[in-house]
Tab-separated table of C-alpha atoms in Angstrom:
chain	number	residue	atom	x	y	z
V	1	UNK	CA	12.355	-4.292	-3.400
V	2	UNK	CA	9.772	-2.708	-3.233
V	3	UNK	CA	8.356	-2.883	0.281
V	4	UNK	CA	4.692	-2.038	0.728
V	5	UNK	CA	2.895	-1.536	4.041
V	6	UNK	CA	-0.876	-1.347	4.244
V	7	UNK	CA	-2.238	0.174	7.440
V	8	UNK	CA	-6.000	0.256	7.966
V	9	UNK	CA	-8.620	0.789	10.630
V	10	UNK	CA	-10.251	-2.401	11.840
V	11	UNK	CA	-13.772	-1.107	11.215
V	12	UNK	CA	-13.731	-2.182	7.561
V	13	UNK	CA	-15.489	-5.560	7.879
V	14	UNK	CA	-15.874	-6.049	4.136
V	15	UNK	CA	-12.150	-5.650	3.496
V	16	UNK	CA	-10.470	-8.832	2.273
V	17	UNK	CA	-6.851	-8.048	3.091
V	18	UNK	CA	-5.400	-11.035	1.211
V	19	UNK	CA	-7.185	-10.006	-1.988
V	20	UNK	CA	-6.181	-6.372	-1.543
V	21	UNK	CA	-2.491	-7.182	-1.027
V	22	UNK	CA	-2.487	-9.436	-4.078
V	23	UNK	CA	-4.155	-6.749	-6.209
V	24	UNK	CA	-1.670	-4.135	-4.991
V	25	UNK	CA	1.229	-6.477	-5.810
V	26	UNK	CA	-0.177	-7.123	-9.282
V	27	UNK	CA	-0.518	-3.382	-9.893
V	28	UNK	CA	3.103	-2.806	-8.928
V	29	UNK	CA	4.384	-5.604	-11.129
V	30	UNK	CA	2.248	-4.450	-14.070
V	31	UNK	CA	3.867	-1.004	-13.803
V	32	UNK	CA	7.056	-2.424	-15.309
V	33	UNK	CA	9.145	-0.684	-12.634
V	34	UNK	CA	10.206	-3.850	-10.809
V	35	UNK	CA	12.219	-6.742	-12.215
V	36	UNK	CA	10.662	-9.857	-10.752
V	37	UNK	CA	7.273	-10.382	-9.155
V	38	UNK	CA	8.928	-12.107	-6.206
V	39	UNK	CA	10.761	-8.879	-5.374
V	40	UNK	CA	7.490	-7.222	-4.308
V	41	UNK	CA	6.901	-7.611	-0.589
V	42	UNK	CA	3.702	-6.428	1.042
V	43	UNK	CA	2.236	-6.693	4.481
V	44	UNK	CA	-0.799	-5.363	6.325
V	45	UNK	CA	-1.597	-4.196	9.806
V	46	UNK	CA	-5.034	-3.418	11.225
V	47	UNK	CA	-5.419	-0.843	13.975
V	48	UNK	CA	-8.023	-1.215	16.701
V	49	UNK	CA	-6.970	2.017	18.421
V	50	UNK	CA	-7.013	5.041	16.106
V	51	UNK	CA	-8.623	8.423	15.655
V	52	UNK	CA	-9.544	10.177	12.392
V	53	UNK	CA	-10.058	13.882	13.010
V	54	UNK	CA	-11.919	15.232	16.027
V	55	UNK	CA	-15.547	14.423	15.230
V	56	UNK	CA	-17.283	11.488	16.924
V	57	UNK	CA	-18.549	10.436	13.459
V	58	UNK	CA	-17.742	6.911	12.344
V	59	UNK	CA	-14.594	7.082	10.190
V	60	UNK	CA	-12.106	4.647	8.698
V	61	UNK	CA	-8.865	4.690	6.758
V	62	UNK	CA	-6.535	2.670	4.572
V	63	UNK	CA	-3.018	3.942	3.950
V	64	UNK	CA	-0.422	2.389	1.648
V	65	UNK	CA	3.224	3.241	2.217
V	66	UNK	CA	5.419	2.132	-0.687
V	67	UNK	CA	9.190	2.223	-0.207
V	68	UNK	CA	11.208	1.993	-3.429
V	69	UNK	CA	14.850	2.452	-4.334
V	70	UNK	CA	15.703	6.062	-5.101
V	71	UNK	CA	16.198	7.345	-8.622
V	72	UNK	CA	12.716	7.196	-10.117
V	73	UNK	CA	11.200	10.361	-11.515
V	74	UNK	CA	8.356	12.270	-9.903
V	75	UNK	CA	6.197	11.216	-12.851
V	76	UNK	CA	6.842	7.507	-12.242
V	77	UNK	CA	6.121	7.924	-8.532
V	78	UNK	CA	2.873	9.739	-9.368
V	79	UNK	CA	1.846	6.924	-11.713
V	80	UNK	CA	2.546	4.318	-9.021
V	81	UNK	CA	0.677	6.347	-6.410
V	82	UNK	CA	-2.331	6.854	-8.682
V	83	UNK	CA	-2.540	3.185	-9.612
V	84	UNK	CA	-2.302	2.004	-6.005
V	85	UNK	CA	-4.986	4.497	-4.986
V	86	UNK	CA	-7.211	3.129	-7.774
V	87	UNK	CA	-6.733	-0.394	-6.417
V	88	UNK	CA	-7.676	0.770	-2.919
V	89	UNK	CA	-10.799	2.449	-4.287
V	90	UNK	CA	-11.765	-0.607	-6.365
V	91	UNK	CA	-11.204	-3.047	-3.487
V	92	UNK	CA	-12.555	-1.192	-0.452
V	93	UNK	CA	-16.304	-0.726	-0.862
V	94	UNK	CA	-18.035	2.419	0.342
V	95	UNK	CA	-20.206	1.817	3.378
V	96	UNK	CA	-23.254	3.848	4.353
V	97	UNK	CA	-22.566	6.052	7.358
V	98	UNK	CA	-18.812	5.441	7.275
V	99	UNK	CA	-16.388	8.092	6.027
V	100	UNK	CA	-13.408	6.180	4.584
V	101	UNK	CA	-10.168	7.942	3.724
V	102	UNK	CA	-7.743	6.261	1.305
V	103	UNK	CA	-4.143	7.395	0.899
V	104	UNK	CA	-0.875	6.362	-0.768
V	105	UNK	CA	2.607	7.514	0.176
V	106	UNK	CA	5.760	6.849	-1.858
V	107	UNK	CA	9.099	6.854	-0.044
V	108	UNK	CA	12.622	6.646	-1.458
V	109	UNK	CA	15.155	4.224	-0.017
V	110	UNK	CA	18.740	5.334	-0.516
V	111	UNK	CA	20.295	2.910	-3.022
V	112	UNK	CA	23.875	3.081	-1.739
V	113	UNK	CA	23.405	1.450	1.685
V	114	UNK	CA	20.503	-0.855	0.729
V	115	UNK	CA	21.414	-4.545	0.848
V	116	UNK	CA	19.426	-7.606	-0.152
V	117	UNK	CA	20.122	-11.339	-0.262
V	118	UNK	CA	17.884	-14.193	-1.420
V	119	UNK	CA	18.454	-17.556	0.216
V	120	UNK	CA	17.842	-20.543	-2.090
V	121	UNK	CA	14.983	-22.791	-1.111
């Protein structure tokens, strides 16, 4: 825990997904909200088929969905959301003629039924 999903349009050629995921993971760990760095799991998925709005203008997006165990305050969630949005903004460069929308969503996972097991390696 936590689980982070990055979804993005595939028309962001300058996006280095590996660097972005690592920076997002570092931001989460630096927040002090998660016990061990190895608990942070992130993954990314590019979309070739998407639509942003109704205009034929060239548009792009990057959306982070962070799922965390329930019980954190709205203030903590806002801090996490703000920091992840900053990382997106710092890592995804603006491109002339391309409207890029960045977003972060924080979801609660119910603690009671959540189960986790680490297998030794």
